[in-house]
Short mmCIF file of C-alpha atoms and ligand atoms in Angstrom, two decimals:
data_model
loop_
_atom_site.label_atom_id
_atom_site.label_comp_id
_atom_site.label_asym_id
_atom_site.label_seq_id
_atom_site.Cartn_x
_atom_site.Cartn_y
_atom_site.Cartn_z
CA MET A 117 136.70 172.71 58.62
CA MET A 118 139.74 174.81 57.72
CA THR A 119 141.41 173.45 60.82
CA ASN A 120 140.50 169.90 59.91
CA GLN A 121 143.12 168.81 57.41
CA GLY A 122 142.01 166.42 54.71
CA ASN A 123 138.29 167.24 54.84
CA ARG A 124 137.57 164.38 57.18
CA VAL A 125 134.18 164.64 58.79
CA THR A 126 134.54 164.91 62.53
CA GLN A 127 131.59 163.71 64.49
CA GLY A 128 131.33 161.73 67.70
CA GLN A 129 134.24 160.26 69.58
CA PHE A 130 137.73 159.60 68.23
CA SER A 131 137.03 161.35 64.93
CA PHE A 132 140.22 163.43 65.03
CA LEU A 133 142.25 160.24 65.42
CA PRO A 134 143.31 157.89 62.64
CA ASP A 135 140.63 155.31 61.77
CA LEU A 136 140.05 152.76 64.52
CA THR A 137 141.27 149.24 63.84
CA ASP A 138 138.90 146.32 64.37
CA ALA A 139 140.76 145.44 67.56
CA GLN A 140 140.24 148.98 68.84
CA ILE A 141 136.58 148.92 67.87
CA THR A 142 136.19 145.60 69.69
CA ALA A 143 137.75 147.10 72.81
CA GLN A 144 135.34 150.05 72.70
CA ILE A 145 132.37 147.71 72.23
CA LYS A 146 133.56 145.64 75.16
CA TYR A 147 133.66 148.74 77.33
CA ALA A 148 130.07 149.63 76.39
CA LEU A 149 128.82 146.07 76.95
CA GLY A 150 130.51 146.08 80.35
CA ARG A 151 128.38 149.07 81.27
CA GLY A 152 125.19 147.38 80.11
CA TRP A 153 124.58 149.68 77.16
CA ALA A 154 122.75 148.55 74.03
CA LEU A 155 124.72 148.96 70.82
CA SER A 156 123.60 149.63 67.31
CA VAL A 157 125.06 150.31 63.91
CA GLU A 158 124.02 153.27 61.76
CA TYR A 159 125.00 154.61 58.34
CA THR A 160 124.54 157.72 56.24
CA ASP A 161 125.86 159.43 53.14
CA ASP A 162 124.86 162.89 54.32
CA PRO A 163 128.01 164.04 56.02
CA HIS A 164 126.93 167.34 57.55
CA PRO A 165 128.57 167.50 61.00
CA ARG A 166 125.24 168.29 62.56
CA ASN A 167 123.28 165.56 60.88
CA THR A 168 122.69 163.44 63.96
CA TYR A 169 119.88 161.31 62.52
CA TRP A 170 121.47 158.45 60.62
CA GLU A 171 119.78 155.34 59.23
CA MET A 172 119.70 152.25 61.44
CA PHE A 173 121.36 149.15 60.12
CA GLY A 174 119.24 146.33 61.54
CA ASN A 175 117.87 146.53 65.05
CA PRO A 176 119.60 147.79 68.17
CA MET A 177 121.32 144.91 69.94
CA PHE A 178 120.29 144.25 73.52
CA ASP A 179 121.60 141.65 75.97
CA LEU A 180 124.76 140.74 74.10
CA LYS A 181 127.66 139.35 76.10
CA ASP A 182 130.47 139.46 73.60
CA PRO A 183 131.68 142.09 71.08
CA ALA A 184 131.94 139.57 68.22
CA GLY A 185 128.23 139.85 67.40
CA ILE A 186 128.38 143.62 67.04
CA LEU A 187 131.57 143.56 65.00
CA MET A 188 129.81 141.06 62.74
CA GLU A 189 127.04 143.62 62.12
CA VAL A 190 129.63 146.37 61.52
CA ASN A 191 131.21 144.15 58.88
CA ASN A 192 127.83 143.33 57.33
CA CYS A 193 127.12 147.05 57.11
CA ARG A 194 130.54 147.70 55.57
CA LYS A 195 129.80 145.05 52.98
CA THR A 196 126.42 146.58 52.15
CA TYR A 197 127.58 150.22 52.21
CA PRO A 198 131.34 150.16 51.64
CA ASN A 199 131.39 153.84 50.72
CA HIS A 200 129.13 155.31 53.40
CA TYR A 201 129.81 156.69 56.82
CA ILE A 202 129.11 154.01 59.43
CA ARG A 203 129.08 154.53 63.17
CA VAL A 204 128.54 152.48 66.30
CA ILE A 205 126.39 154.02 68.98
CA ALA A 206 125.79 152.89 72.56
CA PHE A 207 122.54 153.64 74.33
CA SER A 208 122.14 153.74 78.08
CA ALA A 209 118.66 152.86 79.29
CA VAL A 210 119.41 153.97 82.84
CA ARG A 211 116.54 156.04 84.12
CA GLY A 212 117.34 159.72 83.84
CA VAL A 213 120.03 159.08 81.22
CA GLU A 214 118.05 157.30 78.49
CA SER A 215 120.22 158.55 75.70
CA VAL A 216 123.19 157.83 73.50
CA THR A 217 126.35 157.64 75.57
CA MET A 218 128.91 156.72 72.90
CA SER A 219 129.11 157.31 69.18
CA TYR A 220 132.06 156.79 66.88
CA ILE A 221 132.68 156.41 63.16
CA VAL A 222 133.91 153.00 62.02
CA ASN A 223 133.78 153.44 58.25
CA ARG A 224 134.27 156.36 55.84
CA PRO A 225 133.95 156.87 52.10
CA LYS A 226 137.23 156.41 50.31
CA LYS A 227 137.26 160.01 49.21
CA GLU A 228 135.73 162.74 51.32
CA PRO A 229 135.47 165.88 49.18
CA GLY A 230 134.91 168.14 52.16
CA PHE A 231 132.86 171.29 52.58
CA GLY A 232 132.55 174.66 50.90
CA LEU A 233 131.75 177.90 52.67
CA VAL A 234 128.49 179.47 51.48
CA ARG A 235 127.83 183.19 52.00
CA GLN A 236 124.30 184.48 51.94
CA GLU A 237 123.76 188.25 51.69
CA ILE A 238 120.89 189.42 53.82
CA GLY A 239 119.42 192.84 54.68
CA GLY A 240 121.68 195.60 55.94
CA ARG A 241 124.81 194.30 54.17
CA MET A 242 124.88 191.44 56.64
CA ILE A 243 126.25 188.04 55.67
CA ARG A 244 125.19 184.62 56.86
CA TYR A 245 127.69 181.78 56.63
CA SER A 246 126.99 178.12 56.29
CA ILE A 247 128.92 175.09 55.18
CA HIS A 248 127.90 172.89 52.32
CA SER A 249 129.17 169.41 51.56
CA TYR A 250 130.31 168.96 47.95
CA ALA A 251 129.11 165.39 48.17
CA THR A 252 125.46 166.28 48.77
CA ASP A 253 125.07 167.93 45.36
CA LYS A 254 124.45 164.45 44.05
CA PRO A 255 121.33 162.51 45.01
CA GLU A 256 121.26 160.17 47.97
CA GLY A 257 122.97 156.86 47.27
CA GLU A 258 125.20 158.30 44.50
CA ARG A 259 127.27 160.62 46.61
CA TYR A 260 130.44 158.65 47.08
CA MET B 235 155.44 124.90 85.18
CA ASN B 236 156.10 128.58 84.88
CA ASP B 237 153.94 131.25 83.34
CA THR B 238 154.35 129.97 79.79
CA ASN B 239 151.04 128.16 80.17
CA ASN B 240 149.19 131.30 79.30
CA SER B 241 147.26 130.17 76.22
CA ASP B 242 147.35 133.49 74.43
CA SER B 243 151.07 134.01 74.79
CA THR B 244 152.55 134.12 71.35
CA THR B 245 156.01 132.86 72.25
CA VAL B 246 156.69 129.45 70.81
CA LEU B 247 158.48 127.00 73.03
CA ALA B 248 161.67 125.28 71.93
CA ASP B 249 161.21 121.80 70.50
CA ASP B 250 162.77 120.13 73.52
CA ALA B 251 161.10 122.30 76.18
CA PRO B 252 159.20 120.16 78.69
CA VAL B 253 155.52 120.86 79.30
CA ASN B 254 153.44 119.47 82.10
CA LEU B 255 149.95 118.19 81.42
CA GLU B 256 149.19 117.88 85.12
CA ALA B 257 150.10 121.50 85.78
CA GLU B 258 148.11 122.68 82.79
CA PHE B 259 145.13 120.74 84.14
CA GLU B 260 145.49 122.41 87.55
CA ALA B 261 145.92 125.86 86.04
CA SER B 262 142.76 125.61 83.96
CA ASN B 263 140.58 125.01 87.07
CA VAL B 264 138.65 122.58 84.93
CA LYS B 265 139.15 119.83 87.50
CA GLU B 266 136.79 121.64 89.83
CA VAL B 267 134.00 121.64 87.23
CA LEU B 268 134.57 118.00 86.33
CA ASP B 269 134.49 116.99 89.99
CA LYS B 270 131.33 118.98 90.52
CA LEU B 271 129.85 117.21 87.53
CA ASP B 272 130.72 113.85 89.11
CA ARG B 273 129.29 114.84 92.45
CA GLU B 274 126.07 116.53 91.40
CA LEU B 275 125.06 114.37 88.48
CA ILE B 276 124.17 110.81 89.32
CA GLY B 277 124.93 108.08 86.79
CA LEU B 278 125.50 109.24 83.20
CA LYS B 279 128.77 107.29 82.99
CA PRO B 280 129.13 107.48 79.19
CA VAL B 281 128.41 111.19 79.23
CA LYS B 282 130.94 111.92 81.94
CA THR B 283 133.56 109.85 80.14
CA ARG B 284 132.99 111.73 76.89
CA ILE B 285 133.22 115.08 78.64
CA ARG B 286 136.51 114.06 80.25
CA GLU B 287 137.79 112.98 76.86
CA ILE B 288 136.84 116.30 75.32
CA ALA B 289 138.46 118.19 78.20
CA ALA B 290 141.63 116.12 77.72
CA LEU B 291 141.63 116.83 74.00
CA LEU B 292 141.32 120.56 74.58
CA LEU B 293 144.02 120.53 77.20
CA VAL B 294 146.43 118.69 74.93
CA ASP B 295 145.48 121.12 72.17
CA ARG B 296 146.48 123.98 74.44
CA LEU B 297 149.86 122.40 75.07
CA ARG B 298 150.37 121.78 71.36
CA LYS B 299 149.67 125.45 70.77
CA GLN B 300 152.66 126.33 72.90
CA PHE B 301 154.81 124.58 70.33
CA ALA B 302 152.82 126.21 67.53
CA LEU B 303 151.63 122.75 66.48
CA THR B 304 148.04 123.74 65.76
CA SER B 305 146.61 126.81 64.23
CA GLU B 306 142.98 125.87 63.85
CA THR B 307 140.47 125.76 66.68
CA PRO B 308 139.06 122.27 67.08
CA THR B 309 135.41 121.90 66.16
CA LEU B 310 133.43 121.83 69.37
CA HIS B 311 129.84 121.75 68.19
CA MET B 312 127.99 118.91 69.89
CA ASN B 313 124.85 116.89 69.68
CA PHE B 314 123.14 115.58 72.83
CA THR B 315 120.54 112.86 72.34
CA GLY B 316 118.39 111.23 74.98
CA ASN B 317 114.91 110.97 76.45
CA PRO B 318 113.27 113.81 78.40
CA GLY B 319 114.75 114.60 81.78
CA THR B 320 118.01 112.72 81.25
CA GLY B 321 120.06 115.83 82.02
CA LYS B 322 120.84 117.25 78.57
CA THR B 323 120.17 120.87 79.48
CA THR B 324 121.98 120.49 82.78
CA VAL B 325 125.07 119.05 81.10
CA ALA B 326 124.99 121.73 78.39
CA LEU B 327 125.20 124.38 81.11
CA ARG B 328 128.22 122.63 82.63
CA MET B 329 129.75 122.27 79.19
CA ALA B 330 129.62 126.05 78.77
CA GLU B 331 131.50 126.44 82.02
CA ILE B 332 134.10 123.80 81.10
CA LEU B 333 134.74 125.39 77.71
CA HIS B 334 135.04 128.77 79.40
CA ARG B 335 137.62 127.49 81.89
CA LEU B 336 139.62 125.95 79.09
CA GLY B 337 139.49 129.21 77.17
CA TYR B 338 137.46 127.94 74.21
CA VAL B 339 134.62 130.38 74.77
CA ARG B 340 135.20 133.89 76.03
CA GLU B 341 132.22 134.44 78.34
CA GLY B 342 130.85 130.99 79.13
CA HIS B 343 127.13 131.79 79.14
CA LEU B 344 124.45 129.50 77.73
CA VAL B 345 121.69 130.75 75.45
CA SER B 346 118.96 128.14 75.31
CA VAL B 347 116.50 128.32 72.41
CA THR B 348 113.91 126.30 70.52
CA ARG B 349 112.41 126.65 67.05
CA ASP B 350 110.19 129.58 68.06
CA ASP B 351 113.19 131.71 69.00
CA LEU B 352 114.89 131.14 65.65
CA VAL B 353 112.23 130.85 63.00
CA GLY B 354 109.96 133.72 62.02
CA GLN B 355 106.33 133.92 60.94
CA TYR B 356 106.68 135.60 57.57
CA ILE B 357 109.16 136.25 54.79
CA GLY B 358 112.13 138.27 56.00
CA HIS B 359 111.43 137.59 59.66
CA THR B 360 113.63 134.53 60.12
CA ALA B 361 117.09 135.85 59.28
CA PRO B 362 117.03 138.78 61.74
CA LYS B 363 115.56 136.53 64.42
CA THR B 364 118.18 133.82 64.00
CA LYS B 365 120.98 136.37 63.79
CA GLU B 366 119.83 138.09 66.95
CA VAL B 367 119.96 134.82 68.85
CA ILE B 368 123.39 134.03 67.41
CA LYS B 369 124.71 137.43 68.42
CA LYS B 370 123.44 136.90 71.96
CA ALA B 371 125.15 133.52 72.15
CA MET B 372 128.51 134.78 70.90
CA GLY B 373 131.25 134.27 73.44
CA GLY B 374 129.27 131.37 74.86
CA VAL B 375 127.20 128.33 73.97
CA LEU B 376 124.05 128.24 71.84
CA PHE B 377 121.83 125.38 72.98
CA ILE B 378 119.08 124.37 70.54
CA ASP B 379 116.59 122.06 72.17
CA GLU B 380 114.58 119.70 69.95
CA ALA B 381 116.55 120.87 66.96
CA TYR B 382 114.64 118.63 64.53
CA TYR B 383 111.67 120.99 64.70
CA LEU B 384 113.77 123.42 62.68
CA TYR B 385 113.34 121.20 59.68
CA LYS B 386 109.85 120.41 58.45
CA PRO B 387 110.18 118.42 55.25
CA GLU B 388 106.41 118.21 54.69
CA ASN B 389 106.27 121.98 54.17
CA GLU B 390 108.67 123.16 51.49
CA ARG B 391 107.92 126.81 52.21
CA ASP B 392 108.86 126.43 55.86
CA TYR B 393 111.23 129.13 57.09
CA GLY B 394 113.17 126.69 59.26
CA ALA B 395 115.48 125.87 56.36
CA GLU B 396 116.56 129.51 56.23
CA SER B 397 117.47 129.39 59.90
CA ILE B 398 119.46 126.18 59.41
CA GLU B 399 121.36 127.77 56.57
CA ILE B 400 122.41 130.74 58.71
CA LEU B 401 123.38 128.41 61.53
CA LEU B 402 125.51 126.32 59.20
CA GLN B 403 127.34 129.41 58.04
CA VAL B 404 128.02 130.64 61.56
CA MET B 405 129.06 127.19 62.78
CA GLU B 406 131.72 127.19 60.10
CA ASN B 407 132.85 130.83 60.03
CA ASN B 408 132.53 131.82 63.68
CA ARG B 409 134.00 128.75 65.32
CA ASP B 410 136.05 130.97 67.61
CA ASP B 411 133.01 132.94 68.68
CA LEU B 412 130.46 130.33 69.70
CA VAL B 413 129.80 126.65 70.26
CA VAL B 414 126.49 125.18 69.14
CA ILE B 415 124.95 122.27 71.04
CA LEU B 416 121.90 120.53 69.57
CA ALA B 417 119.65 118.32 71.66
CA GLY B 418 116.72 116.03 71.12
CA TYR B 419 115.44 112.47 71.00
CA LYS B 420 117.78 110.06 69.29
CA ASP B 421 115.66 108.70 66.45
CA ARG B 422 114.36 112.11 65.41
CA MET B 423 117.82 113.67 65.60
CA ASP B 424 119.16 110.89 63.37
CA LYS B 425 116.43 111.66 60.85
CA PHE B 426 117.21 115.37 61.08
CA PHE B 427 120.90 114.77 60.36
CA HIS B 428 120.02 112.45 57.53
CA SER B 429 118.19 115.28 55.75
CA ASN B 430 120.75 117.91 56.78
CA PRO B 431 124.16 116.37 56.09
CA GLY B 432 125.76 119.81 56.35
CA MET B 433 124.73 119.95 59.99
CA ARG B 434 126.01 116.46 60.70
CA SER B 435 129.44 117.20 59.23
CA ARG B 436 129.85 120.30 61.37
CA ILE B 437 129.25 118.45 64.63
CA ALA B 438 132.26 116.72 66.10
CA HIS B 439 130.79 115.18 69.21
CA HIS B 440 127.68 113.05 69.42
CA ILE B 441 126.79 112.17 73.01
CA ASP B 442 123.97 109.83 73.95
CA PHE B 443 122.24 110.21 77.34
CA PRO B 444 120.97 106.86 78.68
CA ASP B 445 117.78 106.51 80.72
CA TYR B 446 118.28 106.22 84.46
CA SER B 447 117.79 103.02 86.42
CA ALA B 448 115.42 103.03 89.39
CA ASP B 449 118.44 103.02 91.73
CA GLU B 450 119.90 106.08 90.07
CA LEU B 451 116.56 107.86 90.21
CA LEU B 452 116.32 107.22 93.93
CA HIS B 453 119.81 108.60 94.29
CA ILE B 454 118.82 111.68 92.30
CA ALA B 455 115.73 112.11 94.50
CA LYS B 456 117.83 112.04 97.65
CA LEU B 457 120.23 114.58 96.17
CA MET B 458 117.38 116.89 95.18
CA LEU B 459 115.85 116.65 98.65
CA ALA B 460 119.18 117.33 100.34
CA THR B 461 119.68 120.54 98.36
CA GLN B 462 116.27 121.70 99.59
CA ASN B 463 116.94 120.64 103.21
CA TYR B 464 114.47 117.76 103.19
CA ARG B 465 115.03 114.06 103.68
CA PHE B 466 113.17 110.74 103.45
CA SER B 467 112.34 108.71 106.52
CA PRO B 468 113.60 105.12 106.02
CA ASP B 469 110.06 104.00 105.17
CA ALA B 470 109.55 106.89 102.79
CA GLU B 471 112.70 105.92 100.94
CA LYS B 472 111.35 102.42 100.39
CA ALA B 473 108.00 103.83 99.32
CA PHE B 474 109.65 106.20 96.88
CA PHE B 475 111.65 103.39 95.32
CA GLU B 476 108.39 101.53 94.80
CA TYR B 477 106.82 104.67 93.42
CA ILE B 478 109.63 105.04 90.87
CA THR B 479 109.35 101.42 89.77
CA LEU B 480 105.62 101.90 89.15
CA ARG B 481 106.00 105.34 87.62
CA MET B 482 108.62 104.19 85.12
CA LYS B 483 106.05 101.94 83.49
CA LEU B 484 103.44 104.68 83.05
CA ALA B 485 103.14 107.10 80.17
CA HIS B 486 105.01 110.44 79.98
CA PHE B 487 107.85 109.25 82.14
CA ALA B 488 110.52 111.94 82.08
CA ASN B 489 113.36 110.46 84.14
CA ALA B 490 114.81 112.97 86.60
CA ARG B 491 112.14 115.54 85.83
CA SER B 492 109.38 113.13 86.92
CA VAL B 493 111.32 112.60 90.12
CA ARG B 494 111.47 116.34 90.67
CA ASN B 495 107.71 116.66 90.14
CA ALA B 496 106.94 113.73 92.43
CA LEU B 497 109.03 115.31 95.16
CA ASP B 498 107.23 118.62 94.75
CA ARG B 499 103.93 116.83 95.28
CA ALA B 500 105.30 114.93 98.28
CA ARG B 501 106.32 118.24 99.86
CA LEU B 502 102.79 119.50 99.32
CA ARG B 503 101.33 116.44 101.04
CA GLN B 504 103.83 116.76 103.87
CA ALA B 505 102.76 120.36 104.45
CA ASN B 506 99.12 119.28 104.43
CA ARG B 507 99.77 116.49 106.90
CA LEU B 508 101.59 118.84 109.27
CA PHE B 509 98.77 121.33 108.95
CA ALA B 510 96.12 118.72 109.73
CA ASN B 511 97.84 118.00 113.06
CA ALA B 512 98.46 121.64 113.73
CA SER B 513 97.80 121.29 117.46
CA LYS B 514 100.92 119.19 117.91
CA ALA B 515 104.23 121.01 118.51
CA LEU B 516 106.58 120.47 115.56
CA SER B 517 110.30 119.83 115.72
CA LYS B 518 112.90 120.70 113.13
CA THR B 519 113.00 117.01 112.16
CA ASP B 520 109.25 117.03 111.53
CA LEU B 521 109.62 119.95 109.17
CA MET B 522 112.45 118.25 107.29
CA THR B 523 111.14 114.73 106.99
CA ILE B 524 109.06 113.29 104.18
CA GLU B 525 107.14 110.29 105.56
CA ALA B 526 106.00 107.20 103.68
CA GLU B 527 102.38 108.35 103.76
CA ASP B 528 103.31 111.51 101.83
CA ILE B 529 104.38 109.28 98.97
CA LEU B 530 101.90 106.42 99.28
CA ALA B 531 99.03 108.90 98.84
CA SER B 532 99.97 109.24 95.18
CA ARG B 533 97.41 107.96 92.70
CA VAL B 534 100.17 105.98 91.06
CA PHE B 535 99.75 103.54 93.96
CA ILE B 536 96.02 103.79 94.43
CA GLU B 537 94.73 103.75 90.86
CA GLY B 538 97.84 103.13 88.82
CA LYS B 539 97.35 106.55 87.26
CA LEU B 540 99.34 109.74 87.06
CA ASP B 541 98.61 112.42 89.64
CA SER B 542 98.12 114.87 86.83
CA GLU B 543 95.37 112.81 85.09
CA PRO B 544 91.76 113.90 85.60
CA GLU B 545 89.83 112.24 88.44
CA SER B 546 88.25 108.93 87.48
CA GLY B 547 84.53 109.23 86.86
CA GLN B 548 84.90 112.71 85.41
N1 LIG C 30 122.13 112.84 86.71
C1 LIG C 30 121.38 113.74 87.37
N2 LIG C 30 121.63 113.98 88.66
C2 LIG C 30 120.91 114.88 89.35
N3 LIG C 30 119.91 115.59 88.82
C3 LIG C 30 119.62 115.42 87.53
C4 LIG C 30 120.35 114.49 86.74
N4 LIG C 30 119.86 114.51 85.48
C5 LIG C 30 118.86 115.42 85.50
N5 LIG C 30 118.72 115.96 86.71
C6 LIG C 30 117.71 116.96 87.08
O1 LIG C 30 116.54 116.67 86.35
C7 LIG C 30 115.91 117.84 85.84
C8 LIG C 30 115.72 117.73 84.34
O2 LIG C 30 116.99 117.71 83.69
P1 LIG C 30 117.24 118.46 82.30
O3 LIG C 30 116.39 119.67 82.21
O4 LIG C 30 118.70 118.64 82.15
O5 LIG C 30 116.73 117.35 81.29
P2 LIG C 30 116.70 117.38 79.68
O6 LIG C 30 117.41 116.16 79.22
O7 LIG C 30 117.17 118.68 79.20
O8 LIG C 30 115.15 117.20 79.41
P3 LIG C 30 114.29 117.66 78.09
O9 LIG C 30 114.71 116.76 76.97
O10 LIG C 30 112.88 117.41 78.52
O11 LIG C 30 114.62 119.10 77.87
C9 LIG C 30 116.79 118.99 86.25
O12 LIG C 30 116.19 119.61 87.35
C10 LIG C 30 118.11 118.35 86.67
O13 LIG C 30 118.68 119.07 87.72
MG1 LIG C 31 116.11 120.36 78.32
#
């Protein structure tokens, strides 16, 4: 995180870039739809970079032809959770793939406090390091 | 006309710049769809005229845009009324294609639904269901058949009202994203609009589909046969005209759909007849021709009853 100026959580695609505009998000959705992937919207307020299990916002969206429907759900989610992390994921059902093929953040809390380094002393003067989000000291739903 | 007829170009033309409606018409390729509509759909004069009018309106709107004369998308939601089998679904499909060619919908697909696809079974089920359908239709046309079933005034706890409310919102706020076409029988649609004035005010085009005359139905029959590489013998054609005249007076007459079903049965009888004389060598013409006896065997002639009714005496 030291190399990641501004404490921005980096997870998934494009997360080192400035926030995507709606036009850019639409273009990415269009790409995924063109490949026949199902899209869904997810949110969380637990920003650990390795927290891959986020909450689903509504159902995954199958058989859509146009990005407008998905952007509508993104905006609904933003309205409901304006201060959460929100991402769009694309799922490929192709046999043998059957997994998430795209994932990118489309909404962030206004202020991301970042992470602290935690040292744990263990036997033999060894030290274990982990990172800890300042935000998660507060209970779920009150973090941002 | 040069390449300024690109509808999403943002450059505004000078006030005195000439534009060419003819060229715009050619460029949109919409002529092809309209001609196909004329060729493949028999009759339906008022419907075809209305569709041409709408196409003209949209074309002029596109030209006006080049002078920055309009900013708002015209309302394109429509209401098709008419009896069963008068071609409402068929025309809705064509409408999606026309709107796509003119650039008023992005993808041009048709999502066809009825009450069951929109309205849920329990509290909290309807909104996600309706929204899912709407999302699927975005970029294209949402076709709601027998729309009046959405509204059941005798049951105040009916979830249909919730679905209507979501539809109303989307019809207003997402006019760029989808076009909604409602369809149903005239009197019941009128009643539906009477109790849902919000729906009525959001629909710009009301198109009425007339019943077909016997002549038109015969024409439709010949067209349907031709697409399947069949044809009537001269006697069969006369017999079929008679059949239509009789059939029109019976119950459950569904215009072109009844014709389609009658032809399916005639093909069955033709196959049976050919099979019965299996010893005889068959020519290509034999395989293609529907004879009068294939049609006269219908119970509509013999008992004045539908072929689908149970046998008499049962
Ligand atoms: N004018 C026409 N020319 C040729 N074929 C037609 C015409 N009108 C309808 N048909 C044919 O008749 C059949 C029924 O038409 P369609 O499904 O569009 O009717 P509909 O008005 O939607 O009926 P319903 O109200 O029962 O849904 C279709 O197979 C269609 O191809
Ligand atoms: Mg229909």
